[in-house]
Amino acid sequence: MASAANAAPMGDTANLTLLADAIDSANSFIWAFAAVYTIAIFAYILSSWLRMPYSPWLSRIQRFLYEVVEPYLRLFRRILPSMGPLDLSPLVATVALWILAGALMRILDQFH
């Protein structure tokens, strides 16, 4: 009878440990995603500025960056006013990405 009474708190402790581990994993994923996506945005910007020699590999990389980054940047290009040749959408998109990532991590930390 005593072992059954001790089993319930052990199960709760194990569940809380698993929940804490899942929250830590989610926080790590959010941070890594924001960091990698930020790098992808900057790589996309640099590849649009530089004239690269033709190479099938470089074309594939540029196409990949375009397909991954451009839909996200397009959201901000619709909102931001045109400033001539100056495009602020990558800067605003990066700041918004990190604000969202920080907010999500704070929300998850409340369950920790």
PDB file of C-alpha atoms in Angstrom:
ATOM      1  CA  MET A   1       0.000   0.000   0.000  1.00  0.00           C
ATOM      2  CA  ALA A   2       2.842   2.387   0.809  1.00  0.00           C
ATOM      3  CA  SER A   3       4.477   1.835  -2.585  1.00  0.00           C
ATOM      4  CA  ALA A   4       1.263   2.853  -4.390  1.00  0.00           C
ATOM      5  CA  ALA A   5       1.147   6.099  -2.400  1.00  0.00           C
ATOM      6  CA  ASN A   6       4.770   6.869  -3.355  1.00  0.00           C
ATOM      7  CA  ALA A   7       4.195   6.052  -7.040  1.00  0.00           C
ATOM      8  CA  ALA A   8       1.862   8.995  -7.693  1.00  0.00           C
ATOM      9  CA  PRO A   9       4.364  11.718  -6.703  1.00  0.00           C
ATOM     10  CA  MET A  10       7.084   9.970  -8.708  1.00  0.00           C
ATOM     11  CA  GLY A  11       4.835  10.004 -11.778  1.00  0.00           C
ATOM     12  CA  ASP A  12       4.093  13.703 -11.318  1.00  0.00           C
ATOM     13  CA  THR A  13       7.802  14.460 -11.010  1.00  0.00           C
ATOM     14  CA  ALA A  14       8.541  12.498 -14.172  1.00  0.00           C
ATOM     15  CA  ASN A  15       5.766  14.320 -16.052  1.00  0.00           C
ATOM     16  CA  LEU A  16       7.045  17.708 -14.898  1.00  0.00           C
ATOM     17  CA  THR A  17      10.576  16.770 -15.934  1.00  0.00           C
ATOM     18  CA  LEU A  18       9.351  15.722 -19.378  1.00  0.00           C
ATOM     19  CA  LEU A  19       7.358  18.945 -19.705  1.00  0.00           C
ATOM     20  CA  ALA A  20      10.381  21.036 -18.719  1.00  0.00           C
ATOM     21  CA  ASP A  21      12.538  19.138 -21.205  1.00  0.00           C
ATOM     22  CA  ALA A  22       9.966  19.671 -23.970  1.00  0.00           C
ATOM     23  CA  ILE A  23       9.812  23.395 -23.197  1.00  0.00           C
ATOM     24  CA  ASP A  24      13.615  23.650 -23.262  1.00  0.00           C
ATOM     25  CA  SER A  25      13.673  21.810 -26.585  1.00  0.00           C
ATOM     26  CA  ALA A  26      11.000  24.122 -28.009  1.00  0.00           C
ATOM     27  CA  ASN A  27      12.949  27.188 -26.834  1.00  0.00           C
ATOM     28  CA  SER A  28      16.119  25.837 -28.442  1.00  0.00           C
ATOM     29  CA  PHE A  29      14.253  25.169 -31.684  1.00  0.00           C
ATOM     30  CA  ILE A  30      12.739  28.671 -31.748  1.00  0.00           C
ATOM     31  CA  TRP A  31      16.124  30.291 -31.140  1.00  0.00           C
ATOM     32  CA  ALA A  32      17.852  28.120 -33.773  1.00  0.00           C
ATOM     33  CA  PHE A  33      15.084  28.736 -36.320  1.00  0.00           C
ATOM     34  CA  ALA A  34      15.270  32.505 -35.834  1.00  0.00           C
ATOM     35  CA  ALA A  35      19.073  32.445 -36.132  1.00  0.00           C
ATOM     36  CA  VAL A  36      19.111  30.298 -39.280  1.00  0.00           C
ATOM     37  CA  TYR A  37      16.319  32.295 -40.909  1.00  0.00           C
ATOM     38  CA  THR A  38      18.164  35.536 -40.133  1.00  0.00           C
ATOM     39  CA  ILE A  39      21.282  34.126 -41.796  1.00  0.00           C
ATOM     40  CA  ALA A  40      19.161  33.091 -44.788  1.00  0.00           C
ATOM     41  CA  ILE A  41      17.776  36.633 -45.071  1.00  0.00           C
ATOM     42  CA  PHE A  42      21.261  38.150 -45.022  1.00  0.00           C
ATOM     43  CA  ALA A  43      22.556  35.577 -47.507  1.00  0.00           C
ATOM     44  CA  TYR A  44      19.624  36.426 -49.794  1.00  0.00           C
ATOM     45  CA  ILE A  45      20.403  40.138 -49.532  1.00  0.00           C
ATOM     46  CA  LEU A  46      24.100  39.594 -50.259  1.00  0.00           C
ATOM     47  CA  SER A  47      23.383  37.315 -53.201  1.00  0.00           C
ATOM     48  CA  SER A  48      21.074  39.951 -54.685  1.00  0.00           C
ATOM     49  CA  TRP A  49      23.784  42.628 -54.398  1.00  0.00           C
ATOM     50  CA  LEU A  50      26.698  40.620 -55.780  1.00  0.00           C
ATOM     51  CA  ARG A  51      27.049  39.558 -59.378  1.00  0.00           C
ATOM     52  CA  MET A  52      28.134  35.934 -59.287  1.00  0.00           C
ATOM     53  CA  PRO A  53      29.543  33.970 -62.200  1.00  0.00           C
ATOM     54  CA  TYR A  54      27.114  31.465 -63.654  1.00  0.00           C
ATOM     55  CA  SER A  55      27.249  28.148 -61.916  1.00  0.00           C
ATOM     56  CA  PRO A  56      24.478  25.571 -61.565  1.00  0.00           C
ATOM     57  CA  TRP A  57      25.214  25.297 -57.836  1.00  0.00           C
ATOM     58  CA  LEU A  58      25.114  29.045 -57.249  1.00  0.00           C
ATOM     59  CA  SER A  59      21.876  29.281 -59.219  1.00  0.00           C
ATOM     60  CA  ARG A  60      20.326  26.550 -57.080  1.00  0.00           C
ATOM     61  CA  ILE A  61      21.428  28.258 -53.887  1.00  0.00           C
ATOM     62  CA  GLN A  62      20.074  31.618 -55.037  1.00  0.00           C
ATOM     63  CA  ARG A  63      16.800  30.006 -56.105  1.00  0.00           C
ATOM     64  CA  PHE A  64      16.505  28.236 -52.736  1.00  0.00           C
ATOM     65  CA  LEU A  65      17.115  31.484 -50.853  1.00  0.00           C
ATOM     66  CA  TYR A  66      14.559  33.254 -53.037  1.00  0.00           C
ATOM     67  CA  GLU A  67      11.903  30.600 -52.406  1.00  0.00           C
ATOM     68  CA  VAL A  68      12.538  30.519 -48.653  1.00  0.00           C
ATOM     69  CA  VAL A  69      12.984  34.212 -47.872  1.00  0.00           C
ATOM     70  CA  GLU A  70      10.967  36.129 -50.462  1.00  0.00           C
ATOM     71  CA  PRO A  71       7.438  35.127 -49.255  1.00  0.00           C
ATOM     72  CA  TYR A  72       8.284  36.366 -45.747  1.00  0.00           C
ATOM     73  CA  LEU A  73       9.810  39.598 -47.012  1.00  0.00           C
ATOM     74  CA  ARG A  74       6.833  40.165 -49.318  1.00  0.00           C
ATOM     75  CA  LEU A  75       4.597  40.453 -46.235  1.00  0.00           C
ATOM     76  CA  PHE A  76       6.579  43.477 -45.089  1.00  0.00           C
ATOM     77  CA  ARG A  77       6.991  44.985 -48.567  1.00  0.00           C
ATOM     78  CA  ARG A  78       3.203  45.261 -48.797  1.00  0.00           C
ATOM     79  CA  ILE A  79       3.055  47.160 -45.508  1.00  0.00           C
ATOM     80  CA  LEU A  80       6.115  49.410 -45.759  1.00  0.00           C
ATOM     81  CA  PRO A  81       5.982  52.489 -47.986  1.00  0.00           C
ATOM     82  CA  SER A  82       8.328  52.601 -50.967  1.00  0.00           C
ATOM     83  CA  MET A  83      11.495  54.574 -50.270  1.00  0.00           C
ATOM     84  CA  GLY A  84      12.953  54.523 -53.768  1.00  0.00           C
ATOM     85  CA  PRO A  85      15.856  52.129 -54.149  1.00  0.00           C
ATOM     86  CA  LEU A  86      16.095  51.586 -50.381  1.00  0.00           C
ATOM     87  CA  ASP A  87      14.352  48.390 -49.232  1.00  0.00           C
ATOM     88  CA  LEU A  88      13.858  48.250 -45.475  1.00  0.00           C
ATOM     89  CA  SER A  89      11.784  45.074 -45.510  1.00  0.00           C
ATOM     90  CA  PRO A  90      14.722  42.745 -44.596  1.00  0.00           C
ATOM     91  CA  LEU A  91      15.564  44.880 -41.571  1.00  0.00           C
ATOM     92  CA  VAL A  92      11.956  45.123 -40.392  1.00  0.00           C
ATOM     93  CA  ALA A  93      11.382  41.415 -41.092  1.00  0.00           C
ATOM     94  CA  THR A  94      14.452  40.424 -39.065  1.00  0.00           C
ATOM     95  CA  VAL A  95      13.428  42.609 -36.126  1.00  0.00           C
ATOM     96  CA  ALA A  96       9.877  41.222 -36.265  1.00  0.00           C
ATOM     97  CA  LEU A  97      11.231  37.665 -36.390  1.00  0.00           C
ATOM     98  CA  TRP A  98      13.331  38.178 -33.255  1.00  0.00           C
ATOM     99  CA  ILE A  99      10.500  39.936 -31.415  1.00  0.00           C
ATOM    100  CA  LEU A 100       8.177  37.026 -32.225  1.00  0.00           C
ATOM    101  CA  ALA A 101      10.813  34.480 -31.206  1.00  0.00           C
ATOM    102  CA  GLY A 102      11.415  36.297 -27.919  1.00  0.00           C
ATOM    103  CA  ALA A 103       7.687  36.487 -27.204  1.00  0.00           C
ATOM    104  CA  LEU A 104       7.222  32.775 -27.913  1.00  0.00           C
ATOM    105  CA  MET A 105      10.162  31.858 -25.679  1.00  0.00           C
ATOM    106  CA  ARG A 106       8.772  34.033 -22.845  1.00  0.00           C
ATOM    107  CA  ILE A 107       5.370  32.384 -23.195  1.00  0.00           C
ATOM    108  CA  LEU A 108       6.947  28.932 -23.039  1.00  0.00           C
ATOM    109  CA  ASP A 109       9.067  29.939 -20.038  1.00  0.00           C
ATOM    110  CA  GLN A 110       5.877  30.694 -18.089  1.00  0.00           C
ATOM    111  CA  PHE A 111       5.036  26.982 -18.254  1.00  0.00           C
ATOM    112  CA  HIS A 112       8.517  26.020 -17.088  1.00  0.00           C
TER     113      HIS A 112
END
